[in-house]
Coordinates of C-alpha atoms and ligand atoms in Angstrom, one line a residue:
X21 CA 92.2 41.8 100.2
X22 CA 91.6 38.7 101.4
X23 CA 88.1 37.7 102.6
X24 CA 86.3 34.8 104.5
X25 CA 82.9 34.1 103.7
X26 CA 81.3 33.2 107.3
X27 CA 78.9 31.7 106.0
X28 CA 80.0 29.1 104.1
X29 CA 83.6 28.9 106.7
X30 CA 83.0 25.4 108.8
X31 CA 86.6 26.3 111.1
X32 CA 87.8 23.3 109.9
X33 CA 90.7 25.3 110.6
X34 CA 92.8 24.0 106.8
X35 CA 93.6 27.3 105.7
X36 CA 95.1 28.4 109.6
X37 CA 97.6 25.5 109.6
X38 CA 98.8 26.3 106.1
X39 CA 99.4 29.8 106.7
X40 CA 102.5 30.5 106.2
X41 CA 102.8 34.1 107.6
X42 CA 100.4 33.1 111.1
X43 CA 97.6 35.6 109.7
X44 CA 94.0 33.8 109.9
X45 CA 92.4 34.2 113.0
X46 CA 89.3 32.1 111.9
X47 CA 87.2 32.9 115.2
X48 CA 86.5 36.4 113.5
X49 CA 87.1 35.1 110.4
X50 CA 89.5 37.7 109.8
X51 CA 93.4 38.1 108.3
X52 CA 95.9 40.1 110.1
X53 CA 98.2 42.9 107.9
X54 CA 101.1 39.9 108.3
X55 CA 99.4 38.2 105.2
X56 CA 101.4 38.0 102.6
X57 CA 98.7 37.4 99.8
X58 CA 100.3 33.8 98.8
X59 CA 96.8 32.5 98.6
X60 CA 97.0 29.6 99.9
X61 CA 94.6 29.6 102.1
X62 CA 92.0 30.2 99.0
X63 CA 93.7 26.8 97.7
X64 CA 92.8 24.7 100.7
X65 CA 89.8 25.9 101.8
X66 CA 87.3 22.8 101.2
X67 CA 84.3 25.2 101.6
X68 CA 85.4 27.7 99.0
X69 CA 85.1 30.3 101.6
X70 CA 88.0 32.5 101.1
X71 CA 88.3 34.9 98.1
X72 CA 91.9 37.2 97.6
X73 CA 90.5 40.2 95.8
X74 CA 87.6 39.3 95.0
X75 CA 88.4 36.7 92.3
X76 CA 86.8 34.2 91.5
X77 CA 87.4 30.7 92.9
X78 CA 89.5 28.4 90.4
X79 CA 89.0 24.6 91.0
X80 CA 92.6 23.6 90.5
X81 CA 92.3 20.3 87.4
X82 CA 94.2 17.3 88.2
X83 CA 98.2 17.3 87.9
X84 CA 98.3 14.7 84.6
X85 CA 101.9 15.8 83.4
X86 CA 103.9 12.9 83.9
X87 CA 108.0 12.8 84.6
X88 CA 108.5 11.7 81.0
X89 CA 106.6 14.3 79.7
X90 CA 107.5 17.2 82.1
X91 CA 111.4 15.5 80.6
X92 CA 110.6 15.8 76.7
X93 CA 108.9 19.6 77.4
X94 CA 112.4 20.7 79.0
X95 CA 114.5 18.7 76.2
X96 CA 112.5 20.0 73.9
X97 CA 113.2 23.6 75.1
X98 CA 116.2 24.6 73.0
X99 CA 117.5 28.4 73.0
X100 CA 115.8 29.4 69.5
X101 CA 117.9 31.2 67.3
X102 CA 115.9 31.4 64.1
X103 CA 112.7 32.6 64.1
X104 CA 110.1 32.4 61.4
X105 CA 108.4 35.6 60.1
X106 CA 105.0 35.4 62.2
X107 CA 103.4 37.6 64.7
X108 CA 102.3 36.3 67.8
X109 CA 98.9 36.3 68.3
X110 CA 98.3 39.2 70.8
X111 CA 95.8 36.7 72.7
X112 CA 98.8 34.0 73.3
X113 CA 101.2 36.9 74.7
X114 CA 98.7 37.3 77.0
X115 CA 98.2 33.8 78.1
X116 CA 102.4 33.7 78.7
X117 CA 102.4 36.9 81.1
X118 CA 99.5 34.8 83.1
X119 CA 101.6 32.2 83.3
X120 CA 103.3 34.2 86.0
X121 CA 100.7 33.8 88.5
X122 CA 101.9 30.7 89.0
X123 CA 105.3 31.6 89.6
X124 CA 106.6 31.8 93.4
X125 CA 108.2 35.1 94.4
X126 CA 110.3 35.5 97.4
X127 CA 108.0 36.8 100.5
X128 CA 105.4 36.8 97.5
X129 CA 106.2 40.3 97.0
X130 CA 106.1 39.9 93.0
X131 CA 107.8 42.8 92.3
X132 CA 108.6 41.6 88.5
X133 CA 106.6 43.2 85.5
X134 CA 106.8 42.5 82.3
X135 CA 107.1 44.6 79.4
X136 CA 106.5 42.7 75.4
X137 CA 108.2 44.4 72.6
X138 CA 106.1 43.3 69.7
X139 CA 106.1 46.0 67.0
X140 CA 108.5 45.1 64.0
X141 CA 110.2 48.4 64.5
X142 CA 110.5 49.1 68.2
X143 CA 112.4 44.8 67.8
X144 CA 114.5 46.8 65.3
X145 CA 115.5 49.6 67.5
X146 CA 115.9 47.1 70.5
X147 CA 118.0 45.2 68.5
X148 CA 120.1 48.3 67.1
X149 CA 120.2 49.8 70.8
X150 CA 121.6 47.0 72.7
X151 CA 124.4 46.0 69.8
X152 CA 125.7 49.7 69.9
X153 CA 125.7 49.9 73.7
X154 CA 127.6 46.3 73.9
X155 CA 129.8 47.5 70.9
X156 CA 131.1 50.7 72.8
X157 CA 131.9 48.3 76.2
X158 CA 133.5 45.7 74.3
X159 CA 135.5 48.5 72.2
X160 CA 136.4 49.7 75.7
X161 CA 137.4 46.1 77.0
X162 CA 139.8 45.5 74.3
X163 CA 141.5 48.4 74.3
X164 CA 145.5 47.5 74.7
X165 CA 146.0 48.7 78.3
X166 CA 142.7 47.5 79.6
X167 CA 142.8 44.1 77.9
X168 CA 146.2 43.8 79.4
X169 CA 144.6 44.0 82.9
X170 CA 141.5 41.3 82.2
X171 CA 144.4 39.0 80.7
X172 CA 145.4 38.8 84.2
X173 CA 142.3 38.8 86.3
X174 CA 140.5 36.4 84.3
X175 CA 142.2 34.5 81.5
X176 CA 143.2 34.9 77.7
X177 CA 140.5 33.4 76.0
X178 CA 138.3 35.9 77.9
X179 CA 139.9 38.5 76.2
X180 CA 139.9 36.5 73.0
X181 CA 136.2 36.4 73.1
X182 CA 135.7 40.3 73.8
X183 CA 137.4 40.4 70.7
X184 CA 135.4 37.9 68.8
X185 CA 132.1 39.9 69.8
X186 CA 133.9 43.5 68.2
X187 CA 134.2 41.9 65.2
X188 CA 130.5 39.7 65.2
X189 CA 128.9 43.2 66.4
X190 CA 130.5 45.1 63.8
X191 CA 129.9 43.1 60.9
X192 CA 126.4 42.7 62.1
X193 CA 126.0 46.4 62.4
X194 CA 127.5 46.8 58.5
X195 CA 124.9 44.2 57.3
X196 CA 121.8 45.1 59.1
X197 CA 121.6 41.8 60.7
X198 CA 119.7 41.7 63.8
X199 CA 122.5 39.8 66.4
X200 CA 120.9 40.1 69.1
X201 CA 117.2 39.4 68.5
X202 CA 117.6 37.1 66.0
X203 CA 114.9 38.4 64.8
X204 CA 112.3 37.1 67.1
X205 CA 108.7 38.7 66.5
X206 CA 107.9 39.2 70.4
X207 CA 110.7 40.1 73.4
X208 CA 109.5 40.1 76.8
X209 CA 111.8 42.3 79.3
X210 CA 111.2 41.2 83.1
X211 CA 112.3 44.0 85.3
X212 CA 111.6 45.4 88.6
X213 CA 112.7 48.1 90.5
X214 CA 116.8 47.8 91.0
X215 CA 117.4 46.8 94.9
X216 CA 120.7 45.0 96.5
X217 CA 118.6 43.2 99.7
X218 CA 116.1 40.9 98.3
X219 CA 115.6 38.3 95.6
X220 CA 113.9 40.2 92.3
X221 CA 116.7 39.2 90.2
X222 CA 115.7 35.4 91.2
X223 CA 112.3 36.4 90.9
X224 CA 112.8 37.2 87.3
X225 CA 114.5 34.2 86.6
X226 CA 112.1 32.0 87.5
X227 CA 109.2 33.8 85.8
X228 CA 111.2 34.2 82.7
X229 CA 112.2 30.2 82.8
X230 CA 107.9 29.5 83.7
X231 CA 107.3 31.5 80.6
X232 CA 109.8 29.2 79.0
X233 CA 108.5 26.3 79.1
X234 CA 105.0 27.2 78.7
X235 CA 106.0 29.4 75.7
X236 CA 107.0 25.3 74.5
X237 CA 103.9 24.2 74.9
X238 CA 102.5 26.7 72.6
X239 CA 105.1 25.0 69.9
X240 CA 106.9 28.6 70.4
X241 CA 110.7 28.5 70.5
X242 CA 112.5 31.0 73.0
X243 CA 116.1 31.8 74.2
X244 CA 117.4 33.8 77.5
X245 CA 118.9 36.8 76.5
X246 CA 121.3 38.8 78.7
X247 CA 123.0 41.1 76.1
X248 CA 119.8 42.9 76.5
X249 CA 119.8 42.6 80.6
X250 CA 123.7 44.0 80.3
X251 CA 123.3 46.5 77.4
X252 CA 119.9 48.5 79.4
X253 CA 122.0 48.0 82.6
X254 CA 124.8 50.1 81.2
X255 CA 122.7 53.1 79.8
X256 CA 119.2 53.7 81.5
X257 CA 117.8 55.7 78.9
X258 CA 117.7 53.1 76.7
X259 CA 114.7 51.2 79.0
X260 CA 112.2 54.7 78.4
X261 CA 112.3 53.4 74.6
X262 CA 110.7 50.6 76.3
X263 CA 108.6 51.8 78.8
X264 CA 110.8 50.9 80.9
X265 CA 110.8 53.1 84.2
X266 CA 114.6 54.0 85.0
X267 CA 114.1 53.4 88.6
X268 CA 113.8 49.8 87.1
X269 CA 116.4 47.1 86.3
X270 CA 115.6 44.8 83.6
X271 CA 117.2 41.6 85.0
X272 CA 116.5 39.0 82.2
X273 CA 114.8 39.5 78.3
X274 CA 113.3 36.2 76.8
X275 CA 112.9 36.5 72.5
X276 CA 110.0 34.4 71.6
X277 CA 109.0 33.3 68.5
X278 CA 107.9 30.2 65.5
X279 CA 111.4 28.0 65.3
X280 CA 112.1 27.5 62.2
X281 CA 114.1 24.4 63.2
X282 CA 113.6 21.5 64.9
X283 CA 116.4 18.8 66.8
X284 CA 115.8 15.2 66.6
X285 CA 118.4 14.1 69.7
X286 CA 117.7 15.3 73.6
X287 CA 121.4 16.9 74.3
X288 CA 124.5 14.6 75.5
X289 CA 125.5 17.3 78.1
X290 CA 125.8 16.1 81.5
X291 CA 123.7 17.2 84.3
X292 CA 124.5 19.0 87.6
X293 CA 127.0 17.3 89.6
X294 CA 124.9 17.0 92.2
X295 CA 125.5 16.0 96.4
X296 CA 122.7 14.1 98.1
X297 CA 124.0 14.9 101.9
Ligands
FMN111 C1 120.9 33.8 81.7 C2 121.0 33.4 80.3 C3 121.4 34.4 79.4 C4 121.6 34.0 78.0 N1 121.9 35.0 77.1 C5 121.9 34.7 75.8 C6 122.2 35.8 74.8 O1 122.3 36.9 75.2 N2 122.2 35.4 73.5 C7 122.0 34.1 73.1 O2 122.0 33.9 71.9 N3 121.8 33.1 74.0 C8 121.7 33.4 75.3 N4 121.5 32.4 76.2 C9 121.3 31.0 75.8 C10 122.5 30.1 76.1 O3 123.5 30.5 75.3 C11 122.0 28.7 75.9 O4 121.1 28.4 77.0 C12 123.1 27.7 75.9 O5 123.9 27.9 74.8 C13 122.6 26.2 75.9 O6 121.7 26.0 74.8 P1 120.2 25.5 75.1 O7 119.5 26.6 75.8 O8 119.7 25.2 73.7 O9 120.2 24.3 75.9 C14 121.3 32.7 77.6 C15 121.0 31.7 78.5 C16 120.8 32.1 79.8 C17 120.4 31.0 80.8

């Protein structure tokens, strides 16, 4: 998959030292199966000499984005909870999902796919789905004996809340309100096949947060969702609505949409307490 072009290679030996995996043996101009496809090596190469898959070579524009600006794009990037009632063009979906080429994946194995519910009444049905799933476990939660037992492994007012949520759900489900999507025009589910060893679930969080923020950029408003992640994670049949394979856990869902608000102050919460050791 990868390929070096002998003829324009000069061995100035770039893409060798920044090879992570030890793959390029550059005397045959050739890459071992240790490669892990991080293309780096198509990056550095000065001589444009390596292609991965036969793409074709990107010059990489100059970084511009400044601290302050890279600052106002993140305090800008509000979990969106009112959505105007416009599509998403198809085109800038598409652009979003790209985004994730950019996106680092632990070993590169970029296991995460995405899957965009975009059609009014699949959102509907999503919507509809993961309220009734969440209903039934927080029905279950609160029932006398079992709340009794979270009261003591984690606290009151996590019991409290369960409660809260029957009540929001229900009345949401009575009205027709949409209290989970909010409804957004456009949902995008990253998922990937379930596993306990590896690091999917941190793939998936850093793609979704990558789509974030470029999402901004398009003056698109987004918010994290994990009702969705936790209702499709109690029932798997839910996810084939989706196209969704079952063998697949959706670990994070990010609702995109036109805000149809806008803040005027960055937040007063405090960062990470953070140790410089
Ligand atoms: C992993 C994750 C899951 C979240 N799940 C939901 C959700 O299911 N519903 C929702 O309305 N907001 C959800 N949020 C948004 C948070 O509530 C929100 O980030 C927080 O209130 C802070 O607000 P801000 O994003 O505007 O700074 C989620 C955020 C994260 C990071």
């Amino acid at each position: 998959m990868v390929q070096i072009d002998k003829n324009r290679c000069n061995s100035c030996n770039k893409c060798v030292r920044d090879c992570t995996a030890h793959a390029i043996d550059i005397r045959h101009y050739t890459v071992s199966e240790l490669c892990i496809f991080c293309g780096h090596c198509v990056a550095i190469c000065p001589q444009s000499a390596i292609t991965m898959n036969g793409n074709a070579i990107v010059d990489l524009q100059p970084q511009r984005i400044t601290p302050q600006d890279f600052r106002t794009l993140c305090a800008h990037t509000r979990s969106c909870r009112s959505f105007e009632r416009k599509p998403i063009d198809p085109e800038v979906l598409r652009q979003l999902a790209e985004i994730t080429a950019h996106a680092p994946s632990a070993s590169n194995v970029r296991g995460v796919e995405l899957s965009i519910v975009a059609n009014p009444d699949l959102l509907k049905t999503l919507n509809t789905d993961v309220s009734s799933e969440l209903l039934k476990m927080f029905r279950l939660l609160t029932l006398p004996v079992i709340k009794q037992v979270i009261q003591v492994l984690t606290s009151k007012a996590q019991v409290y809340k369960l409660e809260k949520y029957v009540e929001k759900f229900t009345r949401a489900q009575r009205e027709g309100k949409q209290n989970i999507s909010f409804g957004a025009p456009a949902v995008v589910l990253f998922h990937a096949r379930h596993e306990t060893l590896g690091m999917l679930e941190t793939d998936a969080s850093i793609w979704a947060s990558y789509c974030s923020l470029y999402a901004s950029s398009f003056g698109l408003g987004t918010c994290f969702n994990g009702f969705i992640a936790k209702a499709f994670g109690k029932n798997k049949s839910l996810q084939t609505r989706y196209g969704i394979p079952k063998s697949h856990k959706v670990y994070i869902a990010l609702m995109l949409g036109y805000p149809t608000r806008g803040y005027l102050h960055e937040t007063s919460r405090n960062a990470a307490h953070t140790n410089i050791v």
